[in-house]
Short mmCIF file of C-alpha atoms and ligand atoms in Angstrom, two decimals:
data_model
loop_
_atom_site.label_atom_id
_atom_site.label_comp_id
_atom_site.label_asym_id
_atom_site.label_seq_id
_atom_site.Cartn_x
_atom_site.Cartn_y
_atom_site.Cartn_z
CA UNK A 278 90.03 209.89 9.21
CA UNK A 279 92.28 208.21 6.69
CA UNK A 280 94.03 206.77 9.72
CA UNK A 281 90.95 204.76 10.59
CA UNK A 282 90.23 203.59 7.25
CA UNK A 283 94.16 202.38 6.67
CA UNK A 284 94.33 200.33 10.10
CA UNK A 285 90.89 198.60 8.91
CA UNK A 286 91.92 198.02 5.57
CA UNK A 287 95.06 196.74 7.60
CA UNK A 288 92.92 194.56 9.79
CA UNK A 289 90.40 193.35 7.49
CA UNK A 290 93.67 191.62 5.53
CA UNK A 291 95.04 190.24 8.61
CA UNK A 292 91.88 188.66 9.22
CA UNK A 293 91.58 187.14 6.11
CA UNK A 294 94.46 185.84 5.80
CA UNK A 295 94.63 183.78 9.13
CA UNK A 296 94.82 179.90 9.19
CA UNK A 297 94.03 179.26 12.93
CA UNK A 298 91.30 180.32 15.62
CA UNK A 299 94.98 181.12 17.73
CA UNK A 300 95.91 183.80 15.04
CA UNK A 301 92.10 185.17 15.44
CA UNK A 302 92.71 185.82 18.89
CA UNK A 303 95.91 187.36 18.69
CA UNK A 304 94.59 189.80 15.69
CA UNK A 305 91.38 190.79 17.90
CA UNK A 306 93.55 191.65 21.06
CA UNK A 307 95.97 193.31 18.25
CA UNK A 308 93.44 195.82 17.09
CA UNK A 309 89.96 196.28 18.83
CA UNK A 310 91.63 195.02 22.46
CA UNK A 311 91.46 197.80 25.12
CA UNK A 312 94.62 199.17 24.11
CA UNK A 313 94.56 197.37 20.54
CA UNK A 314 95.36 199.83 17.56
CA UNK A 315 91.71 200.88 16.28
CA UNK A 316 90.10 201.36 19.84
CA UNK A 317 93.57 203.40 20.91
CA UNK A 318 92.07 205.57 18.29
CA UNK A 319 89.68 206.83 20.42
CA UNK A 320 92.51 208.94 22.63
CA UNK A 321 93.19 210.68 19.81
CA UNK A 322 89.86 212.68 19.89
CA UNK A 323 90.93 214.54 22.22
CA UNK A 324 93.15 216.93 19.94
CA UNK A 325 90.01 217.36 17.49
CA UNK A 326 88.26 220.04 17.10
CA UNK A 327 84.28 219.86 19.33
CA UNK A 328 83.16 219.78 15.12
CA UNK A 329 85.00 216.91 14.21
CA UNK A 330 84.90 214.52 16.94
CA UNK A 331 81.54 213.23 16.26
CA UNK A 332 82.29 212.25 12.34
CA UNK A 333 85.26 210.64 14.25
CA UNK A 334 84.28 209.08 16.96
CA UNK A 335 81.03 207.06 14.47
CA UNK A 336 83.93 206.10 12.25
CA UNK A 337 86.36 204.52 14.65
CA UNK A 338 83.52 202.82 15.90
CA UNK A 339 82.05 201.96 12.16
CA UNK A 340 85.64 200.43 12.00
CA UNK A 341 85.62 198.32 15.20
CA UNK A 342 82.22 196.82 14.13
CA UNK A 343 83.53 196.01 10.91
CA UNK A 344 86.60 194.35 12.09
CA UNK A 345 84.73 192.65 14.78
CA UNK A 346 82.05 191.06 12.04
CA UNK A 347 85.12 189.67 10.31
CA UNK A 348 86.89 188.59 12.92
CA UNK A 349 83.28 186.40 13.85
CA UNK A 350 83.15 185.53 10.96
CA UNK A 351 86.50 184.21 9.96
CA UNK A 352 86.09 181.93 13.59
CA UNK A 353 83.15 180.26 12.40
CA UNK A 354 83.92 179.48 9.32
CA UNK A 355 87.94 178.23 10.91
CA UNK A 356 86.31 176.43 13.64
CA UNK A 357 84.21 174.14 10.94
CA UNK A 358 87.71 173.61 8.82
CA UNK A 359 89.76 173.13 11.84
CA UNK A 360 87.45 170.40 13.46
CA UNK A 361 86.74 168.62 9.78
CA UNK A 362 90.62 168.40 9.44
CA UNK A 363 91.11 167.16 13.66
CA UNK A 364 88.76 164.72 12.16
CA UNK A 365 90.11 163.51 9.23
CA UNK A 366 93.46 163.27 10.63
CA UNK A 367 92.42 161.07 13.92
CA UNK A 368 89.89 159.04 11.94
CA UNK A 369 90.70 155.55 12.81
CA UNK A 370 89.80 152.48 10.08
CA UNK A 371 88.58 149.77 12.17
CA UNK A 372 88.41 147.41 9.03
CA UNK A 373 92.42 147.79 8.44
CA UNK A 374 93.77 143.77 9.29
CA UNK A 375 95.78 144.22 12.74
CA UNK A 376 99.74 144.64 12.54
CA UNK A 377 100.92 140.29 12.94
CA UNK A 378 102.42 139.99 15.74
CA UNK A 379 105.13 138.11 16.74
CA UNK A 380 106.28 135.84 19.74
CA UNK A 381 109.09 134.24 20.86
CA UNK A 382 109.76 130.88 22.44
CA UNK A 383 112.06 128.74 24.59
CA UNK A 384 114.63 126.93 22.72
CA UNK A 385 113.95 123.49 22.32
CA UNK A 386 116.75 122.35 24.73
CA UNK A 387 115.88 124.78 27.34
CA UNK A 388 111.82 123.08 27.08
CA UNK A 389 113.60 119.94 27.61
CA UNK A 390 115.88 120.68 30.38
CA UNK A 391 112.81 122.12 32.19
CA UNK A 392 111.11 118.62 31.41
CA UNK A 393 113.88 117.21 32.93
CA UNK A 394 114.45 118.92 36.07
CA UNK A 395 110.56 118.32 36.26
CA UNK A 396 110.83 114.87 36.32
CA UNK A 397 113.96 114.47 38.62
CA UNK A 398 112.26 116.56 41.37
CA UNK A 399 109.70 114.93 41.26
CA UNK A 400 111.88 111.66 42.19
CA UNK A 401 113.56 113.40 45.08
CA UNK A 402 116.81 114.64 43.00
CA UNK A 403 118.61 118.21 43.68
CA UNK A 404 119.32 120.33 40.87
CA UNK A 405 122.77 121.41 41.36
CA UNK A 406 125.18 123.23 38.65
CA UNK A 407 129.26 122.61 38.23
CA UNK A 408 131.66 124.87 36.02
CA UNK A 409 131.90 123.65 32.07
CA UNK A 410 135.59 124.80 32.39
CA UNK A 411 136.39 122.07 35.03
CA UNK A 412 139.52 121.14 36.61
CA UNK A 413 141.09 118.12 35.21
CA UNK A 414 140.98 116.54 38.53
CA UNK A 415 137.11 116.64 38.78
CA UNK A 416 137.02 115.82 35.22
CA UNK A 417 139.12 112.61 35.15
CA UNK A 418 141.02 111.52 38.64
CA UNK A 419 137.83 111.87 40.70
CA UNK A 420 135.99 109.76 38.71
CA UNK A 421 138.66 106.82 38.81
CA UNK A 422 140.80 107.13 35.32
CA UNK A 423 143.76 105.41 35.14
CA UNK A 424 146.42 107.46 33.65
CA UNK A 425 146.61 106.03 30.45
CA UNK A 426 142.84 106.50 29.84
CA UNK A 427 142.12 107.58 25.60
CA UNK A 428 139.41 110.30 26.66
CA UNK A 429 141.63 112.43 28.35
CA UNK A 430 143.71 112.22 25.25
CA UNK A 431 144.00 115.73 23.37
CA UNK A 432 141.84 114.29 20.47
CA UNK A 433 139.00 114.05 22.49
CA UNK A 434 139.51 116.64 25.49
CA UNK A 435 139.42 120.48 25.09
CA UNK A 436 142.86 121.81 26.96
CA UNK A 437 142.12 125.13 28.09
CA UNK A 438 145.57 127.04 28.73
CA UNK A 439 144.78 129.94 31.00
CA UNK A 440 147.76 130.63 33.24
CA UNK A 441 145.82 133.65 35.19
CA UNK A 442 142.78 130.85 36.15
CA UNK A 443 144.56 127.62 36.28
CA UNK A 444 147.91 128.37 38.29
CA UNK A 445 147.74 127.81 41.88
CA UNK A 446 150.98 127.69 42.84
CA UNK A 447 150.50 130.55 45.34
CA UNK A 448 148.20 128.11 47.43
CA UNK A 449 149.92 126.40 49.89
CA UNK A 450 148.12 123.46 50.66
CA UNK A 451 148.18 122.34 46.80
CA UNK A 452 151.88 122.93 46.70
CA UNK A 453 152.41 119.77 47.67
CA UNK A 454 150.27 117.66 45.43
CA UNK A 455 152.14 118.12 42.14
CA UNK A 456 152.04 120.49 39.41
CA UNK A 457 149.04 123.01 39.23
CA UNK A 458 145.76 121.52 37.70
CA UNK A 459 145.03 121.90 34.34
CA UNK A 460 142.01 123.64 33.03
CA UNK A 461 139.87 121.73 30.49
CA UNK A 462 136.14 121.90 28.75
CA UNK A 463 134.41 119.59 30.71
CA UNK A 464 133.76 116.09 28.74
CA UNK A 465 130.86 115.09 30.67
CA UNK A 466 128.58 116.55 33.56
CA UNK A 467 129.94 113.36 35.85
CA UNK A 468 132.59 116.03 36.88
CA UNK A 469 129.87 117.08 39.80
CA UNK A 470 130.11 113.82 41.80
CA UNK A 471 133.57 114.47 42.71
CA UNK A 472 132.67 118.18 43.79
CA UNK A 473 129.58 116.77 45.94
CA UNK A 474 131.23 114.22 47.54
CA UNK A 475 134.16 116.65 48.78
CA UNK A 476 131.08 118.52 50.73
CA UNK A 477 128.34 116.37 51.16
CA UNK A 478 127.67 113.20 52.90
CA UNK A 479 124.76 110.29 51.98
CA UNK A 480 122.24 110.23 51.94
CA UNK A 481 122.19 112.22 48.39
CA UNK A 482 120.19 112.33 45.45
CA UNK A 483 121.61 114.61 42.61
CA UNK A 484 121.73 115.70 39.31
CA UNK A 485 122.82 118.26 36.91
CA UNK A 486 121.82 119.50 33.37
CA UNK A 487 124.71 121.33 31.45
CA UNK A 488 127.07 121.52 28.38
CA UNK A 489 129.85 119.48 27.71
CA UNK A 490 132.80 119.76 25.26
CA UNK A 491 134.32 116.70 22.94
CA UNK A 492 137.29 117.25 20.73
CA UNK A 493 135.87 114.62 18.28
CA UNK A 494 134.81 114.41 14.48
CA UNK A 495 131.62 116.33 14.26
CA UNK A 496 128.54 114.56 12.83
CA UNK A 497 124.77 113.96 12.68
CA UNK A 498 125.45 112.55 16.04
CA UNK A 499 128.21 113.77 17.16
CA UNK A 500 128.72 117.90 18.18
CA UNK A 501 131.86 119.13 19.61
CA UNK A 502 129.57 121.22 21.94
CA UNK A 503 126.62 119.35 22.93
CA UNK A 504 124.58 118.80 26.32
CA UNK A 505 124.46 116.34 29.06
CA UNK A 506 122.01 114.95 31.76
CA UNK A 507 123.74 113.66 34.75
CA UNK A 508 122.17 112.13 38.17
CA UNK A 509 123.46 109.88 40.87
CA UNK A 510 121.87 108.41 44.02
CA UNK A 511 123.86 107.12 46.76
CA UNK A 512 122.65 105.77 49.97
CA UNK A 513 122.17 102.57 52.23
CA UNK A 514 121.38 99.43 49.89
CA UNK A 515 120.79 101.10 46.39
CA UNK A 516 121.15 98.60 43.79
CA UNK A 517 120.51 97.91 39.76
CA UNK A 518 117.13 97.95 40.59
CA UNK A 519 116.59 101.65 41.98
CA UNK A 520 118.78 102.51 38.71
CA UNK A 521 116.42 100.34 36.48
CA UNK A 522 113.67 101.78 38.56
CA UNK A 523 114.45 105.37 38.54
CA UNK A 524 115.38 105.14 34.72
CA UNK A 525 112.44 103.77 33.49
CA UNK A 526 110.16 106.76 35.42
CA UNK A 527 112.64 109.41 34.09
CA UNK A 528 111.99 107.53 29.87
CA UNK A 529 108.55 106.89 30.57
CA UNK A 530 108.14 110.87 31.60
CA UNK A 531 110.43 111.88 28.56
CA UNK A 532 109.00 109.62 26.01
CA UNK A 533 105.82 108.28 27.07
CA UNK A 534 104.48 105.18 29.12
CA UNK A 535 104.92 102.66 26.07
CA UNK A 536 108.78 103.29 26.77
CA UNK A 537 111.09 100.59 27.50
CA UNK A 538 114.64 100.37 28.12
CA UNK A 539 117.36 97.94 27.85
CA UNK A 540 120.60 97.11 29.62
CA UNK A 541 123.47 95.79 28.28
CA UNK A 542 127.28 95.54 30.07
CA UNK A 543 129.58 98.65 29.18
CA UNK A 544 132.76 99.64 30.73
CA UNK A 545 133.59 103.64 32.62
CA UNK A 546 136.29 103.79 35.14
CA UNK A 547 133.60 105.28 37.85
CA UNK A 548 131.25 102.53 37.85
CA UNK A 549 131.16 99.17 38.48
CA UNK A 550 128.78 97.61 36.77
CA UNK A 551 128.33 99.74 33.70
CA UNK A 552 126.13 99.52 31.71
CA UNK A 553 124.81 101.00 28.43
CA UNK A 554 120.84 101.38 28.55
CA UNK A 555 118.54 101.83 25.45
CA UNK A 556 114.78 102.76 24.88
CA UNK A 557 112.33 101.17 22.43
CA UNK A 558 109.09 102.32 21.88
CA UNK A 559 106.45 101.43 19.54
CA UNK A 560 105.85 104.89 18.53
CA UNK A 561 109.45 105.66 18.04
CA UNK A 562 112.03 104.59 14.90
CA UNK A 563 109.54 101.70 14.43
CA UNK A 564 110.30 99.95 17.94
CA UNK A 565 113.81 100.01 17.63
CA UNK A 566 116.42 100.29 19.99
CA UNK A 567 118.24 103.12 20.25
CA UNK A 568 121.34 104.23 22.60
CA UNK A 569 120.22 107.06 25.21
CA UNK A 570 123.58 106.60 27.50
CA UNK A 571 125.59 105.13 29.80
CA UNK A 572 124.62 103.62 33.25
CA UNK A 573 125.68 101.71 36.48
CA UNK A 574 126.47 101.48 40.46
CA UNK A 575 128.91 104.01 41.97
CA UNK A 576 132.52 102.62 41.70
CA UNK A 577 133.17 101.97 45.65
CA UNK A 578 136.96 103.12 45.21
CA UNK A 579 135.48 106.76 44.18
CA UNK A 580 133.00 106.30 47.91
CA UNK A 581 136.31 105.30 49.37
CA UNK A 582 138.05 108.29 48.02
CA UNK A 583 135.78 110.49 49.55
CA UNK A 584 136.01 108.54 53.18
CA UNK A 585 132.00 107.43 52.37
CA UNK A 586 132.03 103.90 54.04
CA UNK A 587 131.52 101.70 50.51
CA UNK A 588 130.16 98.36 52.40
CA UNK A 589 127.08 100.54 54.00
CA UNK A 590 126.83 102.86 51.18
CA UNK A 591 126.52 102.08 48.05
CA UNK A 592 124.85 104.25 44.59
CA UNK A 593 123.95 104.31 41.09
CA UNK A 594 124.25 107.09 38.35
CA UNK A 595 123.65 107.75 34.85
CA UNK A 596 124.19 110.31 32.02
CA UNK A 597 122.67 111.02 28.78
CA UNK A 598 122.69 113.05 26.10
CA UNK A 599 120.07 116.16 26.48
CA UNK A 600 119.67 116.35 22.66
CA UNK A 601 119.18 113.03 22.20
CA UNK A 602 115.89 113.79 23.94
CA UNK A 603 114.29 115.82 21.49
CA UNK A 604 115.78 113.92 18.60
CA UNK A 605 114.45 110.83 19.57
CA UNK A 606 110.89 112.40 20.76
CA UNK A 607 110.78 114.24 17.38
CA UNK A 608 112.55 112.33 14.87
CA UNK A 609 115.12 115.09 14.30
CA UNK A 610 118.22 113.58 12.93
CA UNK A 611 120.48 115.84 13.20
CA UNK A 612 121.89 117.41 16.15
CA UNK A 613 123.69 120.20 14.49
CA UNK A 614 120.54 121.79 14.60
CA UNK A 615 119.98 122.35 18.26
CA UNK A 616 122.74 124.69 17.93
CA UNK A 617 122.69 126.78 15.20
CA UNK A 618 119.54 128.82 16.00
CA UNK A 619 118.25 128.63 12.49
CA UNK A 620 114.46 129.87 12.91
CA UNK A 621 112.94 128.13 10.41
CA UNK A 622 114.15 124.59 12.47
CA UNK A 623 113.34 126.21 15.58
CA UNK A 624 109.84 127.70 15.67
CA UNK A 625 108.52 123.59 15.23
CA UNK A 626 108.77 123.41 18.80
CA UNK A 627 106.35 126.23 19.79
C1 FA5 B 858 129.43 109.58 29.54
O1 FA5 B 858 129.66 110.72 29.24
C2 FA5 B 858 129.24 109.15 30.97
N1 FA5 B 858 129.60 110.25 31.82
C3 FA5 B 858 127.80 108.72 31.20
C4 FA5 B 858 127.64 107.98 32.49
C5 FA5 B 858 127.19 108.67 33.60
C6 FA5 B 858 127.95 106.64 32.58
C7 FA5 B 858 127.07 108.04 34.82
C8 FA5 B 858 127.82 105.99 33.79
C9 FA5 B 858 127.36 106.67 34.88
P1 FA5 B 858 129.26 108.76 27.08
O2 FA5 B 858 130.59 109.20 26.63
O3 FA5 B 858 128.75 107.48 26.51
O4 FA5 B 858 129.18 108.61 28.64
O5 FA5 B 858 128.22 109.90 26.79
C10 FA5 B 858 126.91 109.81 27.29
C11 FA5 B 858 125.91 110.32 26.27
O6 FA5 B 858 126.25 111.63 25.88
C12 FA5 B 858 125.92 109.52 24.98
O7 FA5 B 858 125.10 108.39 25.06
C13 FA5 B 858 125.33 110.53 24.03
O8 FA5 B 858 123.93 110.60 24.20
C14 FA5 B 858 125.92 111.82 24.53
N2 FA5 B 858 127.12 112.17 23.78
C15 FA5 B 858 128.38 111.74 23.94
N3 FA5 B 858 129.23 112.31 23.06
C16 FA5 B 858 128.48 113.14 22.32
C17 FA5 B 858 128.75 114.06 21.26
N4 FA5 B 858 129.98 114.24 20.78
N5 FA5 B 858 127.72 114.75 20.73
C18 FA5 B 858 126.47 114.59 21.24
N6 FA5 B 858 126.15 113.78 22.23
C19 FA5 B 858 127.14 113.05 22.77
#
């Protein structure tokens, strides 16, 4: 008898002092489950005497109620808890201001080379791509230097020594053409005609969009790294006027239709004319004229070079600075910026 009352004492404490519906379950299978502790009781009446298993048996079962009430009742009042703290927990404030959320966005001179390649496409140009470390050859002899010329001087021409990339002294057919070529940072993106020409025949309209590399004071203006536009056309009877032509569509798309440009004579080894061309708008540096690049008709000896017949072919190209796109469109004045990926400057140009 004071078994019974000890394992209900036992179980009434167990019950209260459960946290979860889980523990509940575990005490009711514990004690009043078929072969829990207070219904195993009942085997035990067995080795009573016929007087005493009556008194017994109403007690075990005067236990088992008791237990069971508690149990019930501990659920319920669990179940209302549990559920009120599921609640509070996963309540959501729908008047809480969202997180802010940030986006990124293409660099300014990536927008503009897209601009770019939109516009030349749309003329009928190929986008093609050349190495920015360049041989010297394509760099320089290709495009008609003489020797002696100052921009392949080491003040304004990156040498690149890189014995592993540059030596090609284990190719035969070079071996005979003078010393291995030297590597350097390409100065301008005019370093693709030469490559095209090797493989490609007129007709051709081409041009590239890439970085180029100037050993030279660096100032608003002027960036030892900086980018370069670069297209030529070459094909039966092109003239100054498919250059003036094609120019003034490519402006007109990059700065608008009240765009001019200008022409004045300038001098590079791989064209002949040259020309310098600048753009004046009245809605830009108050109708100014400002320098985009340089300009003019394929130098024949460079067709010649190439065995492209110069007196039934004949082509124009021109190159620009990429940043001077943006800086003109935009007023920025210094091109430093375009390359320092300072935030603040570049989130203008979302
Ligand atoms: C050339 O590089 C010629 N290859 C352009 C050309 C192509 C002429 C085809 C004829 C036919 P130039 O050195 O002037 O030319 O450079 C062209 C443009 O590149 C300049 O007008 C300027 O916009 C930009 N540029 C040149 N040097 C720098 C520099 N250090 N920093 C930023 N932009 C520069």
């Amino acid at each position: 008898m004071d078994g019974v009352e000890t394992l209900q004492q036992e179980a009434l404490g167990a019950v209260s002092a459960a946290f979860t519906t889980a523990e509940l379950r575990e005490l009711e299978l514990k004690y009043l489950g078929k072969s829990g502790l207070i219904s195993g009781l009942m085997r035990e009446i067995g080795k009573l005497s016929a007087e005493e298993r009556p008194a017994f048996g109403q007690k075990v079962n005067a236990a088992r109620a008791t237990v069971q009430a508690a149990l019930d009742e501990r659920v319920e009042a669990l179940k209302g808890g549990e559920l009120d703290a599921r609640f509070g927990a996963e309540r959501i404030d729908i008047t809480l201001p969202s997180r802010p959320w940030r986006s990124g966005l293409q660099h300014i001179l990536d927008q503009t080379t897209d601009r770019v390649k939109a516009c030349l496409c749309g003329l009928g140009f190929e986008f093609v791509e050349g190495p920015e470390l360049e041989q010297f050859a394509y760099n320089f002899d290709a495009l008609n230097y003489p020797p002696d010329h100052p921009a392949m001087d080491e003040q304004d021409t990156f040498y690149v020594d890189a014995p592993g990339l540059s030596d090609k002294s284990d190719t035969s057919d070079l071996s005979d053409k003078g010393p291995p070529d030297r590597l350097v940072l390409r100065t301008q993106c005019t370093a693709i005609q030469g490559r095209t020409f090797e493989k490609r025949q007129p007709p051709l309209r081409i041009f590239t969009v890439g970085r180029t590399f100037r050993n030279e004071a660096v100032d608003r203006t002027h960036g030892h790294t900086f980018h370069q536009v670069d297209a030529f056309m070459v094909d039966e009877g092109v003239s100054m006027a498919h250059l003036k032509g094609t120019l003034g569509a490519f402006v007109r798309a990059m700065f608008g239709d009240e765009v001019k440009v200008r022409f004045r004579p300038d001098f590079f080894p791989f064209v002949e004319p040259g020309v310098d061309y600048a753009i004046s708008s009245p809605k830009l540096f108050g109708g100014r004229w400002v320098e985009l690049g340089g300009a003019g008709l394929v130098h024949p000896k460079i067709l010649q070079n190439y065995g492209i017949d110069s007196e039934k072919y004949t082509g124009f190209a021109f190159g620009l600075g990429l940043e001077r796109i943006p800086m003109m469109a935009t007023g920025v004045d210094d091109l430093r910026h375009f390359l320092e990926n300072d935030l603040r400057f570049l989130e203008q140009f979302r």
